[in-house]
Short mmCIF file of C-alpha atoms and ligand atoms in Angstrom, two decimals:
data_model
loop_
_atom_site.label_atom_id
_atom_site.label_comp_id
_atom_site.label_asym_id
_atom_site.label_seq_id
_atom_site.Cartn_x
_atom_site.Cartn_y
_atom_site.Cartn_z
CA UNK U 467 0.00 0.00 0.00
CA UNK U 468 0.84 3.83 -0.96
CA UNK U 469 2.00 5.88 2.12
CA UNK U 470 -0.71 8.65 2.41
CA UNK U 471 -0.76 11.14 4.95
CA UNK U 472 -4.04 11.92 4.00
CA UNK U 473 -5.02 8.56 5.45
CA UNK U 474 -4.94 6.84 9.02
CA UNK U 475 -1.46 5.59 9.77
CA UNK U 476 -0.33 2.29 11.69
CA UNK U 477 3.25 1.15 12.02
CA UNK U 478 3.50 -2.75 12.97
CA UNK U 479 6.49 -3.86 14.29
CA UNK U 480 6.83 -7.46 14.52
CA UNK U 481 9.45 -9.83 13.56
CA UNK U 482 6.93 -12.15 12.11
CA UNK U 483 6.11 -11.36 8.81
CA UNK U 484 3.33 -13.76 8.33
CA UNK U 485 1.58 -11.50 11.10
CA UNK U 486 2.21 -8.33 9.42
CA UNK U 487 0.46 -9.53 6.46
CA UNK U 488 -2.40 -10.33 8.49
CA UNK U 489 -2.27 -7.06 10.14
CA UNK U 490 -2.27 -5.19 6.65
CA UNK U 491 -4.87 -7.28 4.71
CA UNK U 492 -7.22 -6.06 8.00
CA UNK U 493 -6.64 -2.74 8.08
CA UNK U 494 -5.90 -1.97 4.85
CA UNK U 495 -9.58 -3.03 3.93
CA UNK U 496 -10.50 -0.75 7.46
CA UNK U 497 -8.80 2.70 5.85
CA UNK U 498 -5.96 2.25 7.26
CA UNK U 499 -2.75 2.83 5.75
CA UNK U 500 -0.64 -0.04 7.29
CA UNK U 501 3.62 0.50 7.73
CA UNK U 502 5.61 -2.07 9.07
CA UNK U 503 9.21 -2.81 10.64
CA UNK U 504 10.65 -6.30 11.83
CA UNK U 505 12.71 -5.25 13.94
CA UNK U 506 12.56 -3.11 17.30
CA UNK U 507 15.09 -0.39 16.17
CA UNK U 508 13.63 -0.10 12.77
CA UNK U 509 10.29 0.16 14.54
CA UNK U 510 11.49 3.34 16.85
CA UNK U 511 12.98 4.98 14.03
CA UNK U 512 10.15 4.89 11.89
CA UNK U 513 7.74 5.90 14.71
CA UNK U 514 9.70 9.09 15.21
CA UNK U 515 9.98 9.66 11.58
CA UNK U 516 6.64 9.31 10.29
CA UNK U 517 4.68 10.07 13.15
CA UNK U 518 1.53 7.62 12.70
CA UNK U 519 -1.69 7.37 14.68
CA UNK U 520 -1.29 4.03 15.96
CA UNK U 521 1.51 1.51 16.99
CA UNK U 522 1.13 -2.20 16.68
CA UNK U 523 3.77 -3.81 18.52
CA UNK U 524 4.96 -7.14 19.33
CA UNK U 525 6.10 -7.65 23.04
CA UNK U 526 8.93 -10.20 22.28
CA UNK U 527 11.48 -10.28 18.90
CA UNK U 528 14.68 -9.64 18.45
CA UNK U 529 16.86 -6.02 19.21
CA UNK U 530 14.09 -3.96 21.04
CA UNK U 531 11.29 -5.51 22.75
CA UNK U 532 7.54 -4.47 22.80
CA UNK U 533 8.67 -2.32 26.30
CA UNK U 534 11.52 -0.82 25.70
CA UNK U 535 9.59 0.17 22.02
CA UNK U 536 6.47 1.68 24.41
CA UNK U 537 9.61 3.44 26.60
CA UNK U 538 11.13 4.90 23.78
CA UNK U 539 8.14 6.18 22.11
CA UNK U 540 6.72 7.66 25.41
CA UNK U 541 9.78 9.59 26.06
CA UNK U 542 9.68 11.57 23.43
CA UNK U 543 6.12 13.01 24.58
CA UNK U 544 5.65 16.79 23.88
CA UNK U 545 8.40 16.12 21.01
CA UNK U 546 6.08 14.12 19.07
CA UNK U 547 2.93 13.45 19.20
CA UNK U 548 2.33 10.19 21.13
CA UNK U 549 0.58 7.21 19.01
CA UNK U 550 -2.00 4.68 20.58
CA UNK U 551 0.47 1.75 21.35
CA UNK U 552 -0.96 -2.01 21.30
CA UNK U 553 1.01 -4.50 22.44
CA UNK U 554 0.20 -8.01 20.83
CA UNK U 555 1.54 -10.79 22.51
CA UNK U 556 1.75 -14.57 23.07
CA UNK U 557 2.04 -14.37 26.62
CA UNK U 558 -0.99 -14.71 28.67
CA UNK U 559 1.14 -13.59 31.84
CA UNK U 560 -0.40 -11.43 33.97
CA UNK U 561 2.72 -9.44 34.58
CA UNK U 562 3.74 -9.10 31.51
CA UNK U 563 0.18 -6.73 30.60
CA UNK U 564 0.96 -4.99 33.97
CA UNK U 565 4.58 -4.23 33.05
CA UNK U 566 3.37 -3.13 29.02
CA UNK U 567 0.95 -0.97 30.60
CA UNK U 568 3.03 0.32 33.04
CA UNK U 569 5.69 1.99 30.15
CA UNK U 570 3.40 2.90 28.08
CA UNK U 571 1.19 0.69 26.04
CA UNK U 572 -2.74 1.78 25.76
CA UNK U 573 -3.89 -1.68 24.77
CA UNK U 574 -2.74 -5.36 25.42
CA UNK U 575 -3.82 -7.75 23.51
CA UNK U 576 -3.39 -11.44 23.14
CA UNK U 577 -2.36 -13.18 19.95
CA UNK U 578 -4.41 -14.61 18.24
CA UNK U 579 -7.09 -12.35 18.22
CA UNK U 580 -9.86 -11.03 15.75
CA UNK U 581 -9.65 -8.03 13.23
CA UNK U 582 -13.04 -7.04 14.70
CA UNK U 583 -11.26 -7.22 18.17
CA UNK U 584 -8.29 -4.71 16.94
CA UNK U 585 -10.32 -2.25 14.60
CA UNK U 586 -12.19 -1.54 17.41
CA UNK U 587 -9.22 -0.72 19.38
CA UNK U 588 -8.14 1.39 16.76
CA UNK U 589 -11.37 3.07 16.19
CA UNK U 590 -11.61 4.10 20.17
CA UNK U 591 -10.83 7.57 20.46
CA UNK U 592 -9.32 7.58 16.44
CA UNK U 593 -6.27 6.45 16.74
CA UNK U 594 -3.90 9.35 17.89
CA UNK U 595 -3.80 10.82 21.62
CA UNK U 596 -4.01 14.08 21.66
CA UNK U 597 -1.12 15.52 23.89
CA UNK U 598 -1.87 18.66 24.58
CA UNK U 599 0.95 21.42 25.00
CA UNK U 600 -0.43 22.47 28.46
CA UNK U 601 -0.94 18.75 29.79
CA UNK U 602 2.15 16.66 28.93
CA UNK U 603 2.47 13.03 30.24
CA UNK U 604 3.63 13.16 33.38
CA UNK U 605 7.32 12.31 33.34
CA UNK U 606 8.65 8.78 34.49
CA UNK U 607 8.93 8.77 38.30
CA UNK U 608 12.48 10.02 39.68
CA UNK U 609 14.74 7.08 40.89
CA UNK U 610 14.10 7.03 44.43
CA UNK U 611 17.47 9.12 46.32
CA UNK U 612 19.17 7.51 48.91
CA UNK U 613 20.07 9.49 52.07
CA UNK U 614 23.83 10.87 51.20
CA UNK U 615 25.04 11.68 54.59
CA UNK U 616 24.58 7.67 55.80
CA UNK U 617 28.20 6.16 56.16
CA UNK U 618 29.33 3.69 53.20
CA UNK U 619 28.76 0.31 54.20
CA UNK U 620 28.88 -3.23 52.73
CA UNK U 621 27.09 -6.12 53.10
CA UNK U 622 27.82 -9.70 51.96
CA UNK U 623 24.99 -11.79 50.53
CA UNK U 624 26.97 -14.80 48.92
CA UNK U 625 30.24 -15.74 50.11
CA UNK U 626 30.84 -19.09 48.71
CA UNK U 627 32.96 -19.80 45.31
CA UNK U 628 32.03 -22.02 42.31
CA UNK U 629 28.67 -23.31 42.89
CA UNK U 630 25.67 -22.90 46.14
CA UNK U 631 26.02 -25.06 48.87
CA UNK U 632 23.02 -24.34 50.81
CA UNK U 633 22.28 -27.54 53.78
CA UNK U 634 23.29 -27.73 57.54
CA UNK U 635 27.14 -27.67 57.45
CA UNK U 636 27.29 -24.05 55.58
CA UNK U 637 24.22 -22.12 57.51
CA UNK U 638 27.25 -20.06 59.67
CA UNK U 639 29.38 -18.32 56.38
CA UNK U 640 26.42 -19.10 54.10
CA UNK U 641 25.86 -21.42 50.78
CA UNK U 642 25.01 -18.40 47.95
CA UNK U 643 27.46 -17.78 45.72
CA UNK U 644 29.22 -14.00 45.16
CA UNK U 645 27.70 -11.11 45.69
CA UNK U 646 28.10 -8.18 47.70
CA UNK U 647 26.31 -5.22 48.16
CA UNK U 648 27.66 -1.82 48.74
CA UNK U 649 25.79 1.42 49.46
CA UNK U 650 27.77 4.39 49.72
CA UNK U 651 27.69 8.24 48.91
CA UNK U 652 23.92 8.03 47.51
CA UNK U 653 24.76 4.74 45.07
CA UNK U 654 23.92 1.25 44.98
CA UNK U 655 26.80 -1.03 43.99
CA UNK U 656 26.22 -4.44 43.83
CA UNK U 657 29.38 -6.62 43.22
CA UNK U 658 29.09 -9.51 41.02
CA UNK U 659 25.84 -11.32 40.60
CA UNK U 660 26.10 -15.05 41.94
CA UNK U 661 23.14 -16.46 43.48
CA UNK U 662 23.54 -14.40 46.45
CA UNK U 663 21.70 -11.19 44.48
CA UNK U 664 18.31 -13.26 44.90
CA UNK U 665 18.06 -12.88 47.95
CA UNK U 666 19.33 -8.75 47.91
CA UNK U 667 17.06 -8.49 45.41
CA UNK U 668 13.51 -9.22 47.44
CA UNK U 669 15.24 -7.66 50.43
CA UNK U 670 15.44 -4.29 47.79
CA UNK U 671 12.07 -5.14 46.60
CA UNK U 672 11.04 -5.06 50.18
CA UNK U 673 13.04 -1.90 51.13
CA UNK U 674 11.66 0.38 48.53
CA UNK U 675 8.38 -1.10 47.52
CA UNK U 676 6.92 0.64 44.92
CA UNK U 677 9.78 3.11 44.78
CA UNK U 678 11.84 3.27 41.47
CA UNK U 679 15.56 1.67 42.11
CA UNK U 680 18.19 2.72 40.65
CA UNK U 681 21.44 1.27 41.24
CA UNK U 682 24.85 -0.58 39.36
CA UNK U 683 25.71 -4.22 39.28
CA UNK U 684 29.65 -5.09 38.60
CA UNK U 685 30.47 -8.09 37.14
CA UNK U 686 34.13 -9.20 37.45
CA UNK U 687 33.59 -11.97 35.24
CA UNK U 688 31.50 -14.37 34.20
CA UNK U 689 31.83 -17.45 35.31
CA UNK U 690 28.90 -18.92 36.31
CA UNK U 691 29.10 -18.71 40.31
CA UNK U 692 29.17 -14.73 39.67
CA UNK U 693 26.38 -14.45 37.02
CA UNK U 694 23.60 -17.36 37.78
CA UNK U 695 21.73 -15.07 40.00
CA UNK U 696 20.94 -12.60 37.87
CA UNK U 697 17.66 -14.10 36.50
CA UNK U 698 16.23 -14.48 39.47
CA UNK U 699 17.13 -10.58 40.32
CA UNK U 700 13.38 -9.13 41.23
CA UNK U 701 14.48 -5.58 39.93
CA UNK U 702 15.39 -6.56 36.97
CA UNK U 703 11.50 -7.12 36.42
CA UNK U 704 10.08 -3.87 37.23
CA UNK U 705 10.12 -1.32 34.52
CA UNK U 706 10.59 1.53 36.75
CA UNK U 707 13.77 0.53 37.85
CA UNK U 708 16.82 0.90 36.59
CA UNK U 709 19.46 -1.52 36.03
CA UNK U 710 23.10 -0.56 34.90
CA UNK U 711 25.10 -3.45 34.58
CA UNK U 712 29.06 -3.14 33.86
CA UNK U 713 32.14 -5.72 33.11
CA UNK U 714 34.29 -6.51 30.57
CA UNK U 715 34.14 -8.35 27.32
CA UNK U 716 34.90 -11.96 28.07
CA UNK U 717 37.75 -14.15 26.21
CA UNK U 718 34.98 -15.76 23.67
CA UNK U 719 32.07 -13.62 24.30
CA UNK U 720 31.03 -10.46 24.85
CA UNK U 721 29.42 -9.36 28.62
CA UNK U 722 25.93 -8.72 27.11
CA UNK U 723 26.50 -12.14 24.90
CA UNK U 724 27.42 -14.13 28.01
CA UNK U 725 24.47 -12.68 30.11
CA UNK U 726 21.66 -13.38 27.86
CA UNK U 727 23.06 -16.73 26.86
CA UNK U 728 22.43 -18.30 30.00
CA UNK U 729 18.93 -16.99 30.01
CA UNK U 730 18.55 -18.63 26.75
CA UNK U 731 16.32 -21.43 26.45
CA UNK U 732 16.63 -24.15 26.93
CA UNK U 733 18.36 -23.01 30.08
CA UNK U 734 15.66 -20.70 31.41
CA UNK U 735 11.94 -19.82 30.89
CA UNK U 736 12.55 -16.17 30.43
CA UNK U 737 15.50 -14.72 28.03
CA UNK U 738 16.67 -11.31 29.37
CA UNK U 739 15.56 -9.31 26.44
CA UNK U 740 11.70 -10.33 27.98
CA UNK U 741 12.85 -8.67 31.37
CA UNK U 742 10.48 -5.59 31.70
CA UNK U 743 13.24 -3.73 33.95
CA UNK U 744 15.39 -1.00 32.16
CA UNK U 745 18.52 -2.75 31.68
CA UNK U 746 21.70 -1.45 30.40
CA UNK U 747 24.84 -3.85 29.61
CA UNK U 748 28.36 -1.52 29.17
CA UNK U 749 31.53 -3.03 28.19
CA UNK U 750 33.99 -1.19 29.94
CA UNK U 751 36.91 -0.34 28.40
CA UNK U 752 38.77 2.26 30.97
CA UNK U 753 40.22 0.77 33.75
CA UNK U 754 38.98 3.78 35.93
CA UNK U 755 35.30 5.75 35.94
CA UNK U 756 32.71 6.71 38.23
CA UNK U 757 29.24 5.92 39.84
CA UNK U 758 27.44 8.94 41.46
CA UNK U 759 30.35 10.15 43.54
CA UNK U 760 32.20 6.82 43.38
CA UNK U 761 35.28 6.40 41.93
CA UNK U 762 35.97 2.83 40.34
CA UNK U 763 39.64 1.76 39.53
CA UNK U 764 39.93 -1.84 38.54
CA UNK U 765 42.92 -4.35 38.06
CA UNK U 766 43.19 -8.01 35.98
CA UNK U 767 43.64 -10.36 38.02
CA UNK U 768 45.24 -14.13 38.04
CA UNK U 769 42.34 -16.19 37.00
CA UNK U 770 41.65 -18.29 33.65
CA UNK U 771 39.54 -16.15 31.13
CA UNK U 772 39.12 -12.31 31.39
CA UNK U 773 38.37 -11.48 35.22
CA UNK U 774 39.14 -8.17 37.37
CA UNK U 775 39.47 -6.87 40.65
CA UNK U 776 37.59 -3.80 41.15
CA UNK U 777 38.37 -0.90 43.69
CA UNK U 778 35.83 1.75 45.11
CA UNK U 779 36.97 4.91 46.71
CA UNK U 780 33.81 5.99 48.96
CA UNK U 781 34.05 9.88 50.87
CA UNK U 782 34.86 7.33 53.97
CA UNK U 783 37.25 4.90 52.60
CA UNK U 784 37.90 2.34 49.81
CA UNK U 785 37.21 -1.21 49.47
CA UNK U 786 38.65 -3.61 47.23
CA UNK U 787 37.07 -6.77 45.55
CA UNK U 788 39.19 -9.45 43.93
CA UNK U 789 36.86 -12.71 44.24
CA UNK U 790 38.95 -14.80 42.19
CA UNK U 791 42.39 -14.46 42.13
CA UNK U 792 45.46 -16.76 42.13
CA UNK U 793 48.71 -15.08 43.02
CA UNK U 794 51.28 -15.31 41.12
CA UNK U 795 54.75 -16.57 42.58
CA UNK U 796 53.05 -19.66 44.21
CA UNK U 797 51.85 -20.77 40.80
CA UNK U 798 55.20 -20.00 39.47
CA UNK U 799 57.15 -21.44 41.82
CA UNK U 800 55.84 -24.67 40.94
CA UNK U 801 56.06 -24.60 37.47
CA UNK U 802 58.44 -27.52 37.65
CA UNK U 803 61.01 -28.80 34.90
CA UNK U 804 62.20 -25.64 33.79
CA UNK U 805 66.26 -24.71 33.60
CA UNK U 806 66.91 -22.94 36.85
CA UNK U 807 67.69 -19.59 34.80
CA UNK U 808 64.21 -19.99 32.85
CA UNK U 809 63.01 -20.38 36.71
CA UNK U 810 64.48 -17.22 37.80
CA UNK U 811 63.19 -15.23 35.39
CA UNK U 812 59.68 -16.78 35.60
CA UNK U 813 59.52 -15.69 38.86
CA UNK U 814 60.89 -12.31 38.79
CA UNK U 815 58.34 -12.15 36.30
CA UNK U 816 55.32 -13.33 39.11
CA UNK U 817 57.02 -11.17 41.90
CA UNK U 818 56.38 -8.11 39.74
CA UNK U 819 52.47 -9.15 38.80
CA UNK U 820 52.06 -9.88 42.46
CA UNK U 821 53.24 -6.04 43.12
CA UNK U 822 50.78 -4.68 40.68
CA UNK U 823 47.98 -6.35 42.45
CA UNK U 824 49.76 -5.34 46.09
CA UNK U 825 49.79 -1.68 44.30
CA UNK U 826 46.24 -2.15 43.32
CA UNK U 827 44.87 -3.06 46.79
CA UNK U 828 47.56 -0.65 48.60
CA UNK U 829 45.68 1.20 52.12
CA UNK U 830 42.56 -0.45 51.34
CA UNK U 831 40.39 -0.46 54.18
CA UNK U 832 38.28 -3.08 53.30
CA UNK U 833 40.09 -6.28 50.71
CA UNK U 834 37.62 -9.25 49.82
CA UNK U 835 39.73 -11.63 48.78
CA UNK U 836 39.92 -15.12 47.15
CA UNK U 837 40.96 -17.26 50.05
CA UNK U 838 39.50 -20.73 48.60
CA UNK U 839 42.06 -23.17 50.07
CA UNK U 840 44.33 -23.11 52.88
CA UNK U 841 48.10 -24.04 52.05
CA UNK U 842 47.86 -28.23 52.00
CA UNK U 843 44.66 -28.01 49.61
CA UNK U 844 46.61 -25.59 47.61
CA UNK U 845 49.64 -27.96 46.54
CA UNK U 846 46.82 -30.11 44.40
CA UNK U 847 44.96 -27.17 43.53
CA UNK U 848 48.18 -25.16 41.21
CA UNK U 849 46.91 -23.20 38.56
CA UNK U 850 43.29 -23.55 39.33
CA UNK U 851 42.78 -19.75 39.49
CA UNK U 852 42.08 -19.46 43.28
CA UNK U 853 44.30 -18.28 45.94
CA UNK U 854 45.14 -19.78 49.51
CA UNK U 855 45.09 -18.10 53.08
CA UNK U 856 48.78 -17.87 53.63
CA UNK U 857 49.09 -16.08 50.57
CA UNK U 858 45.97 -13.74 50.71
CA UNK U 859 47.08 -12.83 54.67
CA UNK U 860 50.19 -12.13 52.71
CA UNK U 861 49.28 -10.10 50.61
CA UNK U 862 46.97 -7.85 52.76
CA UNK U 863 50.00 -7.31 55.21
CA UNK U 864 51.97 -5.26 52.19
CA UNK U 865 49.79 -3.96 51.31
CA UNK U 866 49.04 -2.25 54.32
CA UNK U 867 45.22 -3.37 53.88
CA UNK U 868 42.81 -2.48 57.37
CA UNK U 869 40.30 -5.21 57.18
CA UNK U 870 40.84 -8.39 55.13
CA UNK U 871 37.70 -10.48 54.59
CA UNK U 872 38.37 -14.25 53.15
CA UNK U 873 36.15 -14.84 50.15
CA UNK U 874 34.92 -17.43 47.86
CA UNK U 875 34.83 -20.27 50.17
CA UNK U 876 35.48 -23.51 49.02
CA UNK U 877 32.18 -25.55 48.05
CA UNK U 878 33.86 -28.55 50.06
CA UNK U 879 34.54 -26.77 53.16
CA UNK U 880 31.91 -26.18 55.92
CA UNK U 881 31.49 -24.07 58.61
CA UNK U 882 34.32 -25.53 60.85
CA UNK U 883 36.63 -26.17 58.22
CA UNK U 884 36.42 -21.97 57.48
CA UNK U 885 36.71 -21.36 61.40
CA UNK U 886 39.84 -22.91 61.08
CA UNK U 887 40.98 -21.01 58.05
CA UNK U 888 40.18 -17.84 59.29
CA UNK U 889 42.31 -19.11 62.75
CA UNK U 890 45.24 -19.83 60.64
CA UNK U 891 45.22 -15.98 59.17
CA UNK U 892 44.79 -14.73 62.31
CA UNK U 893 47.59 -16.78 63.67
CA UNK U 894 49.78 -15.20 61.00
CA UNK U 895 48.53 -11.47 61.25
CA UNK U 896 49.85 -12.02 65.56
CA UNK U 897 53.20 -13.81 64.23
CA UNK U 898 53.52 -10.26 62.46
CA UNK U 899 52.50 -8.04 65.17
CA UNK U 900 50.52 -6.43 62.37
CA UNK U 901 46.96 -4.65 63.41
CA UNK U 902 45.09 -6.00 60.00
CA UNK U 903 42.01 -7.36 61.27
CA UNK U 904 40.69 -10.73 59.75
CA UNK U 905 37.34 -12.57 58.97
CA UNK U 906 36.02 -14.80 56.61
CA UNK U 907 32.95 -12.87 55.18
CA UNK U 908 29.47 -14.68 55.30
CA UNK U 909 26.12 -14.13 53.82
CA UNK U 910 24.42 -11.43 56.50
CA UNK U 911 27.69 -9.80 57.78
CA UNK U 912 27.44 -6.06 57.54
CA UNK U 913 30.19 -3.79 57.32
CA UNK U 914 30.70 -0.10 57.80
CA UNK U 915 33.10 2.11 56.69
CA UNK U 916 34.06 4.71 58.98
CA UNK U 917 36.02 7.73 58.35
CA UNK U 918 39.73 8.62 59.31
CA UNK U 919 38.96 11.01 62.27
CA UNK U 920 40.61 14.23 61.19
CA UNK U 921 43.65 15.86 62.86
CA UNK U 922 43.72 18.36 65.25
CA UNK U 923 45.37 21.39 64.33
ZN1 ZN N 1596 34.31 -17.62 41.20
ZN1 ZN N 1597 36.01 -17.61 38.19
#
């Protein structure tokens, strides 16, 4: 069909182009002139662009989906005039109306469905809304601000390395797997996204209730003990909230890749491009930025695949987060069967990575640390990517670190076998005469970050 502006317009974006043929034999023999897109980004552009009464939109293809199409389009209210927006859809879920509604769709309706049932739509109120100069749409609701002047503070939610170990000999340090949250200066900061950000996620859901959320997820890598939670993150369903997530491109994949794969079927019942919440995947490629007032620096660390440490400098202190790391010199020192000069140099070589990462954490007053074995486990555990407590206590001494917490427990170890770890470090920090303070974090522990009193005179 001709485009005509001198007749009803109605863009239908669908990937399906069986259902767009539908759509256009319908209205075309209603008076409608009928445009269509395939794709979500096509579909936004063309909205803008030719301006047309009515938006037909399907709530799940690939690129945008049917929400983030509604968000877009209902930003740009009082630049454009705002179309009616159906959403047609598979899903029967309640939720999923609720959250199309809820961004912006006028109409939800369920595929398959009757021309008589969508003219009618269409003919309610003749297609276009009139948005009126004086009486914009009221602007999306602010993200709710967090109180400023509270002191920075962490709290751990999953402690435990590899994979959940939930069952009587873990309830002390906890069974979730990594995740820590961190509030501090106004921000949000969650740390990695293991299957401890379930639970931080109804206990958000809980703390704001209907008030938008704003906040950052970092993702040091992703392996699966610090990504599996995120599907089951309840903020990541709400379209008011928003969701920033931030990492680095993996050694095969990239960050967004390796998120939404695991959602995937047939891994999971709902891929991440169906999540309602406004999320936003960055590759980073700077090794320093910001949150809010938050400075960021991060490191690579020992570990197989792409995987960093990263460093937060709150107004009351920093803390520094290197869940998987394997220092250097012990792995090098057993490289065995090398000439003694090929040796040498192997390990000058591991002493000088070790001092980047010594640099990296230097004056931190908070380190989370891998701390997965303690020194016997660690002699059949070389060049497994995980570090050991002698050498984590180690490395918190140079570095002159305040408060080490030992991270990523072992999935084999239980509650005694960490009391005894954590022992052993402490046993070393005395032999030193050092003031570093030591515990192994677990899933509940709270933290707070208080600031250098300041010096008279
Ligand atoms: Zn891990
Ligand atoms: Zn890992």
């Amino acid at each position: 069909m001709q485009y005509s502006r001198a007749m009803k317009t109605v863009l239908v974006i669908d990937d399906d182009a069986g259902f767009r043929k539908q759509i256009t034999q319908w209205l075309g023999g209603a008076g409608w002139c009928v445009l269509e897109a395939a794709d979500g980004e096509s579909g936004i552009h063309l909205a803008i662009e030719l301006k047309p009464e009515a938006v037909i939109c399907s709530l799940h293809m690939p690129g945008s989906n049917g929400f983030q199409i509604c968000r877009s389009i209902r930003e740009r209210a009082g630049v454009i005039e705002q179309p009616k927006i159906i959403v047609t859809t598979g899903s029967v879920y309640a939720t999923d109306r609720r959250s199309a509604i809820e961004v912006g769709a006028d109409e939800y309706l369920v595929k398959p469905f009757k021309a008589d049932d969508l003219i009618r739509i269409l003919d309610l109120g003749q297609g276009r809304r009139p948005v009126a100069a004086s009486a914009p749409r009221p602007p999306p609701p602010a993200y709710t601000i967090l109180p400023a002047d509270q002191p920075p503070r962490l709290k751990f939610w999953g402690v435990r390395g590899s994979i959940p170990t939930p069952g009587p000999s873990t309830v002390w340090y906890g069974g979730n797997t990594s995740c820590v949250e961190v509030r501090a200066d106004g921000e949000i900061i969650i740390l990695d996204a293991g299957s401890g950000i379930r639970p931080l996620g109804l206990a958000l859901a809980k703390e704001f209730d209907h008030r938008p959320i704003n906040l950052t997820l970092l993702i040091t890598h992703t392996h699966w003990d610090h990504i599996q939670g995120f599907p089951f993150f309840i903020p990541a369903y709400s379209p008011h909230n928003k969701v920033r997530i931030f990492g680095y491109e993996g050694a095969r994949k990239g960050l967004h890749s390796t998120l939404t794969s695991q959602m995937e079927s047939p891994y999971f019942p709902v891929s991440m491009r169906h999540m309602p919440g406004n999320i936003a995947v960055t590759e980073l490629k700077d090794r320093e930025f910001t949150i809010g007032q938050v400075k960021v620096t991060t490191a690579f660390v020992n570990h197989p695949g792409v995987c960093v440490g990263y460093r937060l400098f709150s107004s009351a202190g920093s803390i520094a987060y290197l869940p998987d790391n394997e220092p250097f010199q012990r792995l090098r020192s057993h490289s065995g069967g090398q000439p003694a000069a090929d040796q040498l140099e192997a390990l000058k070589y591991a002493s000088e990575q070790d001092q980047k990462i010594i640099e990296f954490i230097r004056d931190a007053d908070v380190l989370i640390i891998d701390a997965q074995y303690d020194d016997v486990e660690y002699e059949s555990h070389v060049g497994w990517g995980h570090g050991c407590v002698d050498d984590v206590v180690a490395l918190a001494l140079f570095a002159g670190v305040k408060q080490l917490f030992l991270f990523h427990h072992d999935p084999d170890h239980d509650d005694a076998q960490i009391s005894r770890m954590l022992d052993r470090a402490r046993q070393i920090v005395a032999m030193h005469g050092d003031a570093l303070a030591v515990d192994a974090a677990r899933e509940g522990l709270e933290y707070v970050l208080k600031s250098a009193p300041k010096a008279e005179g």
